[in-house]
Coordinates of C-alpha atoms in Angstrom, one line a residue:
M1 CA 16.8 15.8 44.7
I2 CA 13.1 16.7 44.9
P3 CA 11.4 14.0 46.6
R4 CA 8.6 12.1 44.8
L5 CA 5.9 13.5 47.0
T6 CA 6.5 16.9 46.2
F7 CA 7.0 16.5 42.7
T8 CA 3.6 14.3 42.8
I9 CA 1.9 17.6 44.5
V10 CA 3.8 20.4 42.0
F11 CA 2.9 18.6 39.0
L12 CA -0.5 18.1 39.9
I13 CA -1.4 21.4 40.3
L14 CA 0.5 22.5 37.6
C15 CA -1.4 20.0 34.9
S16 CA -5.0 21.1 36.5
L17 CA -3.6 24.8 36.0
L18 CA -3.5 23.6 32.7
E19 CA -6.5 21.4 32.1
V20 CA -8.9 24.1 33.6
Y21 CA -7.9 26.9 31.2
T22 CA -8.1 24.6 28.4
Y23 CA -11.2 23.0 29.5
Q24 CA -13.0 26.9 29.7
S25 CA -11.4 26.7 26.0
L26 CA -12.8 24.1 24.4
K27 CA -16.3 24.9 26.5
T28 CA -16.6 27.9 24.5
L29 CA -16.1 26.3 20.9
I30 CA -17.9 23.1 21.8
R31 CA -21.3 23.0 22.9
S32 CA -21.6 18.3 23.1
N33 CA -21.3 17.6 26.9
W34 CA -20.6 13.8 26.1
V35 CA -17.1 15.4 24.1
L36 CA -16.1 18.1 26.5
N37 CA -16.9 14.7 29.4
L38 CA -14.7 12.5 27.0
Y39 CA -12.1 14.7 26.5
K40 CA -12.0 15.6 30.9
I41 CA -11.5 11.6 30.7
I42 CA -8.9 11.3 28.4
S43 CA -7.0 14.3 30.5
F44 CA -7.2 12.6 33.7
I45 CA -6.0 9.0 32.2
L46 CA -3.0 10.8 30.4
M47 CA -1.9 12.8 33.5
V48 CA -1.9 9.8 35.6
Y49 CA -0.7 8.0 33.4
I50 CA 2.6 10.7 32.6
L51 CA 2.8 10.9 36.4
Y52 CA 2.7 7.3 37.0
R53 CA 5.6 6.7 34.6
F54 CA 7.9 10.1 35.9
T55 CA 7.2 9.1 39.8
K56 CA 8.5 5.3 38.6
F57 CA 11.6 6.6 37.4
D58 CA 14.6 4.2 38.4
R59 CA 17.6 6.2 38.7
T60 CA 20.0 3.0 38.7
Q61 CA 19.1 2.5 34.9
G62 CA 18.8 6.4 33.8
Q63 CA 16.3 6.9 31.0
T64 CA 15.1 4.4 29.0
R65 CA 13.5 4.2 26.0
Y66 CA 9.5 3.8 27.9
D67 CA 11.3 7.1 30.2
M68 CA 12.0 9.4 26.5
Y69 CA 8.3 8.5 24.7
T70 CA 6.8 9.8 27.8
A71 CA 9.0 12.9 28.4
G72 CA 7.8 13.3 24.3
L73 CA 4.4 12.7 25.5
F74 CA 4.6 15.0 28.1
L75 CA 5.1 17.9 25.5
L76 CA 3.4 16.9 23.4
I77 CA 0.4 17.7 25.8
Y78 CA 1.1 20.1 27.9
V79 CA 3.2 22.6 25.8
P80 CA 0.3 23.4 23.3
K81 CA -2.0 23.7 26.8
F82 CA 1.0 25.9 28.3
I83 CA 0.9 27.9 25.5
L84 CA -3.4 28.4 25.0
T85 CA -3.5 28.5 29.2
L86 CA -0.9 31.6 27.8
T87 CA -3.7 33.4 25.9
M88 CA -6.6 32.7 28.4
F89 CA -4.9 34.2 31.3
G90 CA -4.3 37.1 28.8
E91 CA -8.3 36.9 28.4
D92 CA -8.6 36.8 31.8
I93 CA -6.6 40.0 33.0
F94 CA -8.1 42.2 29.8
R95 CA -11.5 40.7 31.6
F96 CA -11.1 41.2 35.1
F97 CA -10.4 45.3 34.0
A98 CA -13.3 45.4 32.0
G99 CA -15.2 44.5 34.4
A100 CA -13.8 47.1 37.2
F101 CA -14.1 49.3 34.6
Y102 CA -18.1 48.7 34.0
H103 CA -18.4 48.1 37.8
F104 CA -17.7 51.2 39.0
S105 CA -18.8 53.0 36.3
S106 CA -22.3 51.7 35.0
S107 CA -25.1 52.5 37.4
D108 CA -26.7 49.1 36.3
K109 CA -25.0 47.0 39.5
A110 CA -26.8 43.8 38.4
V111 CA -24.3 43.4 35.3
S112 CA -21.7 40.5 36.0
F113 CA -18.3 41.4 37.1
L114 CA -16.4 39.8 35.0
P115 CA -17.6 39.8 30.6
S116 CA -17.8 35.8 28.9
R117 CA -15.2 34.5 27.3
R118 CA -15.3 35.4 23.7
K119 CA -15.1 32.7 21.2
F120 CA -12.8 34.4 18.9
V121 CA -10.5 34.4 21.7
S122 CA -10.3 30.6 22.2
Q123 CA -9.9 30.0 18.7
I124 CA -6.9 32.1 18.6
G125 CA -5.2 30.1 21.5
L126 CA -6.2 27.1 19.8
G127 CA -4.8 28.6 16.5
I128 CA -1.6 29.2 17.8
A129 CA -1.4 26.0 20.6
A130 CA -1.8 24.0 17.2
I131 CA 2.0 25.0 16.0
P132 CA 3.7 22.8 18.7
F133 CA 1.5 20.1 18.5
L134 CA 1.9 19.5 14.9
S135 CA 5.3 20.5 15.4
L136 CA 5.8 18.3 17.9
I137 CA 4.8 15.0 15.8
Y138 CA 6.4 16.1 13.2
G139 CA 9.3 16.0 15.1
I140 CA 8.7 12.6 16.9
T141 CA 7.4 11.5 14.0
V142 CA 9.7 12.1 11.7
G143 CA 12.6 14.7 12.3
R144 CA 14.3 12.8 15.1
Y145 CA 15.3 10.8 11.5
N146 CA 15.8 13.3 9.2
Y147 CA 19.8 13.3 8.1
K148 CA 20.8 16.5 6.6
V149 CA 24.4 17.0 5.5
I150 CA 25.9 20.2 6.3
K151 CA 28.7 20.9 4.4
Q152 CA 31.3 23.8 4.9
T153 CA 34.6 25.5 3.5
L154 CA 37.0 27.1 5.7
F155 CA 40.0 29.2 4.8
Y156 CA 43.6 29.6 6.3
P157 CA 46.6 31.0 5.1
D158 CA 49.2 28.5 7.3
L159 CA 47.7 25.5 5.6
P160 CA 50.1 23.6 4.6
D161 CA 49.6 23.1 0.9
A162 CA 49.4 19.6 0.4
F163 CA 45.7 19.7 3.1
D164 CA 44.4 21.9 0.5
G165 CA 41.3 20.7 0.0
F166 CA 41.2 18.2 2.5
K167 CA 37.9 17.0 3.4
I168 CA 36.7 16.2 7.1
T169 CA 33.6 14.0 7.6
Q170 CA 32.2 14.4 11.4
I171 CA 29.6 12.7 12.9
S172 CA 28.7 13.6 17.4
D173 CA 26.3 12.7 19.3
V174 CA 24.6 8.8 18.4
H175 CA 23.1 8.2 21.0
S176 CA 22.7 4.6 20.2
G177 CA 20.3 4.0 23.0
S178 CA 17.7 6.2 21.7
F179 CA 17.5 4.1 18.4
D180 CA 14.1 2.2 17.2
N181 CA 14.8 2.1 13.7
P182 CA 17.0 -0.2 11.9
D183 CA 16.1 1.0 8.4
K184 CA 16.7 5.0 9.3
I185 CA 20.1 3.9 10.9
N186 CA 21.3 2.7 7.8
Y187 CA 20.1 5.0 5.4
A188 CA 22.0 7.7 7.8
I189 CA 25.1 5.4 7.3
D190 CA 25.4 5.6 3.9
L191 CA 24.9 9.2 3.9
V192 CA 27.8 9.2 5.7
N193 CA 29.4 6.8 3.2
E194 CA 28.0 9.1 0.0
Q195 CA 30.7 11.9 1.0
E196 CA 34.0 12.1 -0.6
A197 CA 35.9 12.7 2.7
D198 CA 39.3 12.0 3.5
I199 CA 39.4 11.6 7.2
I200 CA 36.0 10.4 9.5
L201 CA 36.1 12.1 13.0
F202 CA 33.4 10.9 16.1
T203 CA 33.0 13.9 18.5
G204 CA 31.9 12.0 21.1
D205 CA 28.8 10.1 23.2
I206 CA 28.1 6.5 21.1
V207 CA 25.4 6.1 24.0
N208 CA 23.8 7.5 26.5
T209 CA 24.6 5.7 29.7
F210 CA 25.3 2.0 29.4
A211 CA 28.1 -0.2 26.8
R212 CA 25.3 -2.7 26.4
E213 CA 23.0 0.6 24.4
M214 CA 25.5 -0.4 21.0
H215 CA 25.6 -3.7 20.9
P216 CA 22.3 -3.8 18.8
W217 CA 23.9 -1.6 16.2
I218 CA 28.0 -2.1 16.1
D219 CA 27.6 -4.2 13.1
T220 CA 25.3 -1.2 11.7
F221 CA 28.0 1.9 12.6
K222 CA 31.0 -1.3 11.5
K223 CA 29.6 -0.3 7.9
I224 CA 31.1 3.4 7.6
K225 CA 34.1 2.9 5.3
K226 CA 37.6 3.0 6.1
Y227 CA 39.1 6.4 5.1
E228 CA 42.5 7.2 4.1
F229 CA 43.5 9.2 7.0
G230 CA 41.6 7.6 9.3
K231 CA 38.6 6.7 11.7
Y232 CA 38.9 9.0 15.2
S233 CA 37.0 9.5 18.5
V234 CA 36.8 11.7 21.9
L235 CA 34.4 10.9 24.2
G236 CA 31.1 13.0 25.2
N237 CA 30.0 13.1 28.8
H238 CA 27.4 10.6 28.5
D239 CA 30.4 8.2 27.6
Y240 CA 31.6 7.8 31.3
G241 CA 27.8 6.8 32.9
E242 CA 27.8 10.3 35.1
Y243 CA 23.9 10.3 35.0
V244 CA 23.1 7.1 37.1
E245 CA 23.2 5.9 40.4
W246 CA 25.2 2.9 40.5
N247 CA 24.9 2.8 44.3
N248 CA 28.6 2.8 45.7
D249 CA 29.8 -0.3 42.9
F250 CA 32.2 1.5 41.7
E251 CA 33.8 -1.6 39.9
S252 CA 30.5 -1.7 37.7
K253 CA 30.6 2.0 36.7
E254 CA 34.5 1.5 35.7
K255 CA 33.1 -1.8 33.7
N256 CA 31.0 0.6 31.9
F257 CA 33.3 3.1 31.0
N258 CA 36.0 0.7 29.9
E259 CA 33.2 -1.2 28.0
I260 CA 32.1 2.2 26.1
K261 CA 35.7 2.7 25.4
N262 CA 36.1 -0.3 23.3
L263 CA 33.1 0.0 21.6
Y264 CA 34.9 2.8 19.7
K265 CA 37.7 0.7 18.7
E266 CA 35.0 -2.3 18.0
I267 CA 33.1 0.1 15.5
G268 CA 36.4 0.9 13.8
F269 CA 37.5 4.2 15.2
N270 CA 40.8 5.4 17.5
L271 CA 39.7 6.9 20.4
L272 CA 41.9 10.0 21.5
L273 CA 42.4 10.4 25.2
N274 CA 43.8 13.4 26.2
E275 CA 46.4 13.1 23.0
N276 CA 47.4 13.9 19.3
V277 CA 47.8 11.8 16.1
K278 CA 50.5 13.5 13.0
I279 CA 48.6 13.3 9.8
K280 CA 50.7 13.1 6.9
K281 CA 50.2 13.7 3.6
G282 CA 53.2 14.5 0.9
N283 CA 55.5 15.9 2.7
D284 CA 53.1 17.9 5.2
E285 CA 51.7 17.4 8.4
I286 CA 48.8 18.3 10.7
A287 CA 48.4 17.5 14.2
L288 CA 44.9 16.0 15.5
V289 CA 44.6 16.9 18.9
G290 CA 41.5 14.5 21.1
V291 CA 40.5 15.6 24.4
E292 CA 38.3 13.2 27.3
N293 CA 35.3 16.0 27.7
W294 CA 35.7 19.2 29.1
G295 CA 32.9 20.6 30.1
Y296 CA 32.5 24.2 31.8
K297 CA 28.5 22.0 33.7
F298 CA 29.8 19.1 32.6
K299 CA 32.6 16.1 33.1
Q300 CA 36.2 17.8 33.1
A301 CA 38.6 14.9 32.3
G302 CA 39.9 16.6 29.2
D303 CA 43.2 18.0 29.7
L304 CA 44.5 20.1 27.0
N305 CA 47.9 20.8 27.5
K306 CA 48.4 17.1 28.3
A307 CA 46.7 16.4 24.7
S308 CA 48.9 18.6 23.1
E309 CA 52.3 17.8 24.7
N310 CA 55.5 18.0 21.8
L311 CA 53.1 20.0 19.6
K312 CA 54.3 23.9 18.3
K313 CA 52.2 27.0 18.4
E314 CA 52.7 27.1 14.2
D315 CA 51.9 23.9 13.7
F316 CA 48.2 23.0 12.1
K317 CA 45.8 21.8 14.9
I318 CA 42.2 20.5 14.7
L319 CA 41.0 19.5 18.0
M320 CA 38.3 17.8 19.2
S321 CA 36.3 18.4 22.2
H322 CA 32.7 17.6 22.7
D323 CA 32.0 20.1 24.8
P324 CA 32.2 23.7 23.2
S325 CA 32.2 25.5 26.3
H326 CA 35.3 24.4 26.3
W327 CA 36.5 26.0 23.3
E328 CA 34.7 29.6 24.8
M329 CA 37.0 28.9 27.7
E330 CA 40.0 27.3 27.4
V331 CA 40.0 26.6 23.9
K332 CA 39.8 30.0 21.6
N333 CA 42.7 32.1 23.4
H334 CA 44.6 29.0 24.2
P335 CA 48.7 30.4 23.3
K336 CA 49.6 27.1 20.8
N337 CA 46.5 28.0 18.9
F338 CA 43.8 25.8 18.0
H339 CA 43.0 25.9 14.3
L340 CA 40.2 25.0 14.0
T341 CA 37.9 22.8 16.9
L342 CA 35.4 20.0 16.2
S343 CA 32.6 19.9 18.9
G344 CA 29.0 18.7 19.0
H345 CA 26.6 17.8 22.7
T346 CA 24.2 20.7 22.6
H347 CA 21.8 19.1 19.8
G348 CA 20.9 22.6 19.6
M349 CA 18.3 21.1 21.9
Q350 CA 16.6 19.4 19.2
F351 CA 14.3 22.0 19.0
G352 CA 14.5 25.9 17.1
I353 CA 13.9 27.5 14.4
E354 CA 16.5 27.6 11.3
I355 CA 16.5 29.6 8.4
P356 CA 19.4 30.0 6.7
G357 CA 20.4 33.8 6.2
F358 CA 17.0 34.4 8.6
I359 CA 16.8 33.0 11.0
K360 CA 18.5 30.6 13.9
W361 CA 17.1 30.1 17.4
S362 CA 17.4 28.3 19.9
L363 CA 17.1 27.5 24.0
A364 CA 20.1 26.1 23.7
Q365 CA 21.7 29.8 23.1
Y366 CA 20.7 31.0 26.4
M367 CA 23.0 28.0 27.4
Y368 CA 25.8 27.9 25.3
K369 CA 27.6 30.7 22.9
Q370 CA 28.3 28.2 20.7
W371 CA 25.4 25.8 19.9
A372 CA 25.1 25.3 16.5
G373 CA 27.4 25.3 13.3
L374 CA 30.4 27.5 12.2
Y375 CA 31.7 30.0 15.0
Q376 CA 35.2 32.0 15.0
N377 CA 37.4 34.4 16.8
M378 CA 40.2 35.8 15.7
G379 CA 41.0 33.6 12.8
R380 CA 40.2 30.3 15.4
Y381 CA 37.0 28.6 14.5
I382 CA 34.7 26.4 16.0
Y383 CA 32.0 23.6 14.5
V384 CA 29.2 22.3 16.6
N385 CA 27.4 19.2 15.0
R386 CA 23.6 19.2 16.1
G387 CA 24.0 15.9 16.1
F388 CA 23.4 11.9 14.9
G389 CA 21.0 10.8 17.0
F390 CA 18.7 12.0 20.3
H391 CA 18.0 11.6 23.2
A392 CA 15.8 13.3 26.5
F393 CA 13.3 14.0 23.9
P394 CA 12.2 11.6 21.5
G395 CA 11.9 13.9 17.9
R396 CA 13.5 17.1 15.8
V397 CA 12.1 19.8 15.9
G398 CA 13.6 22.5 13.6
I399 CA 16.8 21.2 14.2
M400 CA 17.6 18.2 12.0
P401 CA 20.1 15.1 13.0
E402 CA 23.8 15.9 11.0
I403 CA 26.3 14.4 8.7
T404 CA 29.6 17.8 8.9
V405 CA 31.5 18.0 5.6
I406 CA 34.5 20.4 6.3
E407 CA 37.0 21.7 3.3
L408 CA 40.3 22.6 3.8
K409 CA 41.1 25.7 1.9
K410 CA 44.4 27.5 1.8
G411 CA 43.3 31.1 1.8
N412 CA 43.0 34.2 4.0
F413 CA 40.5 33.7 6.3
V414 CA 36.4 34.5 5.2
V415 CA 34.0 36.1 7.8

């Protein structure tokens, strides 16, 4: 961990640098001293408040809702200023070389070495900076509860006949500790229930850290209807309570973990812990396999071999594994041939650009090869749900919360 004094110094230096450039930009556009002074006062107060909140972070409690909103305020203020600073710094580089050229080529040495700042550059910088500013405001106020139903149809030549047209609803990454709007969550549950599916699968992260976070929402999630072929779930990395300091109180950590596992039962889901169940329809069956969290960078409690005991390569298998890095590292080339893997975890970083058919970008793609939506390898598919809730940042920009509906069809692979 970075010592708080070091963090404070680095924070103040970086934020002060951003404030200097932002102020210089505003000076080229605003001539009123009282407006500029008011800006300086407000900026200073906000910087001190954010620093205070960051330094008061309690590692025994993890990120609270107030910490999350502080992180949102930090991004809202300093991401636009960072972009504006890049613009102004680029102008400074131009001014330096232009000044050097004029200084050494001109006989008039009285001319200032650095040309004055140009108003239109500040206008361009502020215009560009307004894009993330407005996007973040939208993400915090609207985007985080802007639920989207995304439908996929997958074709398998070896799908058992009785399961032709079988529909799966998937939710993931609820993060109930972040919720603050019962009406929006009730709307989302209604949206889940409106989907005509045969089974619902929940791929982990019911809380941020503590079981108590879900208590106000249990009755809400109990409203998820019964499905003919059941309601199943697996654990996500946040369900293990790994991201807080327990001060060697392993008994409390274990108690919290057991309570979290019980939460899934309380809302009507069967939690699969490195095990499989057979889903029977007519004279046919498929295997549903659920592993505990297995992540390349996070908790590795999943045991795929144990979870798939007594299953054969030719059995049609659906795997629930929270972290998509598991598919990349172990599942996609596994000899038992897992036909479909359902994951979540990434949230698509809750920030990106998605225009179907044109562009799909997020910082998440630099951390995970499979980060949102559908991917395939040699006829084996993984679908990465973008998440039901939100965490760390109290909003979603471009990457909306998702309810997935996947229909399985008998037929040749469609790439």
